[in-house]
Amino acid sequence: MTTEAAYSELERRCREIHLLGSTAGLLAWDQETMMPPGGAEQRSGQLALLARLTHEQFTSPRIGELLARCESEAKLTADPLSPPAVNLREWRYAYDRATKLPPALVEEFARVTSKAKEAWKAARKAKDFGTFRPSLEQTIALNRRRAECWGWADGGEPWDALADGYEPGMTAASVLAVFGPLRERLVALIGRIAEARRRPSDRFRRLHLPAAQQRAFVQFVSESIGFDYRRGRLDESAHPFCSGSHPGDIRMTTRFHEDNVNDALGSTMHESGHGIYNQGLPVEHNGTPRGRSVSLAIHESQSRTWENQVGRSREFWRWCHPHLANFFGDAVAGFGEQEVYESANMVEPSLIRVEADEATYNLHIMIRFELERAIVRGDLAAADLPGEWNARYRDYLGVEVPDDAVGCMQDIHWSMGAMGYFPTYTLGNLYAAQFFEAAAAAIGDLPARIAAGDFAALKKWLNANIHAHGQRYRSADLCRVVTGKPLDAEPLMRHLEGKFGPLYGL
Ligand code: ZN
């Protein structure tokens, strides 16, 4: 068999596996948006079957043979940034990760985490950590075994092996290097905000505005910033998300609270950022790593760019403010540009991560990172988790945790066995700020363009500098290529201090 034939068979097989996976994605979208409750049982069977088929096909020995055959041919990988070299690098990475786990462990992990998820739901409802604790202990033990199978670099630790599955290359040491300085600065900023005399107005956010009007408004905004509705849809779901595995068909969702239009706007701009990334991936490479998004953190950087860097900026509201009356009529009469801008920028230390503002959000993430790292290392027992959680919320955010349902059991991640995932959210915020500074430097008059409703220059820059690469670079390398520097806490802190200083009169 020639190398060319081996590569084209490998590519054909991997594209087919991608099609299977994308079919599961569409079924999952349908489950959240359209499916009647009666479809639940059938749907879980369909999804389990597709997951099994995908896993079997990708871990088959034939894939291993083809990979080895292609890797032995120097000309395929001579240029490490060429599409075949990128694809081989990422297929190898995924194949090794998938085949290093014994099938019995994969099965045990699926069984234990599915039960743990149910135990978590019940325990959270009853506000009783004690009934969740045994499941959590099992999940931790299995995660340690998985980490042992995957292994980690010299000087590293088991958490690295878990994190690598969500963000290739991420280690506890690399996270600490940026989280350390960030935490100090954030705690100081939030402390000054808490004591500030000036409070921004949140009157606009609390207005009662009908869902149908909100829907028309957020659709208008997402279209204006560049989400292409000929290649995507916006529907409703309890937890907003964006899915879609082909640039021509991207499905995103949002939600509406009639007494908080900022929630729908923020969610829609967030998901539109994910959607614009997916629509901007190179379609000719669809189904291969060269056509795929880099990682969770880079994906999150794209959603946060539009939600925060753009959507909470003064320039955005200069453009948006005059449009409000077209959608909400007299209800918004009397609200000036300054007041609607302020409403999008309230800082309030709180208990719940998913409701947190732009400034406090990252402290919620740091708390989770510190605790899960200690748990995986064996430095913290599951039984001591609630106490440690509550102490950190007091120290970092100044809030008292009344019970574990709104404390250490608020997130689903650990119950599903996902440890090593949380830092990708804050890394996304950090990348967003650093990329946005690079975009602003390249575009020159970016703020003036945003104030004029010209979002095309930013979208074009993101398309060319981030989206078009697919997985050509891993996240840390992409950051260096795009911004000339490694990831750093400074741009995010400049963004937050520059904004909240004037708003709170600091
Ligand atoms: Zn997101």
Tab-separated table of N, CA, C and O and ligand atoms in Angstrom, residues 270-271 274 299-300 303-304 425, ligand 1:
chain	number	residue	atom	x	y	z
A	270	HIS	N	-22.892	35.625	23.458
A	270	HIS	CA	-21.953	34.564	23.808
A	270	HIS	C	-22.037	33.414	22.782
A	270	HIS	O	-21.039	33.023	22.175
A	271	GLU	N	-23.253	32.904	22.603
A	271	GLU	CA	-23.409	31.757	21.685
A	271	GLU	C	-23.122	32.170	20.240
A	271	GLU	O	-22.623	31.372	19.446
A	274	HIS	N	-19.493	31.736	19.665
A	274	HIS	CA	-19.181	30.329	19.342
A	274	HIS	C	-19.596	30.037	17.901
A	274	HIS	O	-18.889	29.359	17.155
A	299	HIS	N	-12.301	28.237	22.005
A	299	HIS	CA	-13.717	28.434	21.666
A	299	HIS	C	-14.338	29.467	22.597
A	299	HIS	O	-15.052	30.380	22.175
A	300	GLU	N	-14.024	29.323	23.887
A	300	GLU	CA	-14.594	30.249	24.870
A	300	GLU	C	-14.057	31.672	24.636
A	300	GLU	O	-14.761	32.650	24.901
A	303	SER	N	-16.474	33.291	22.222
A	303	SER	CA	-17.774	33.688	22.779
A	303	SER	C	-17.611	34.892	23.697
A	303	SER	O	-18.420	35.821	23.680
A	304	ARG	N	-16.540	34.916	24.484
A	304	ARG	CA	-16.338	36.024	25.431
A	304	ARG	C	-15.975	37.316	24.708
A	304	ARG	O	-16.272	38.405	25.197
A	425	TYR	N	-12.591	27.906	31.134
A	425	TYR	CA	-13.457	29.092	31.082
A	425	TYR	C	-12.647	30.371	31.309
A	425	TYR	O	-12.816	31.359	30.591
B	1	ZN	ZN	-19.302	29.236	26.013
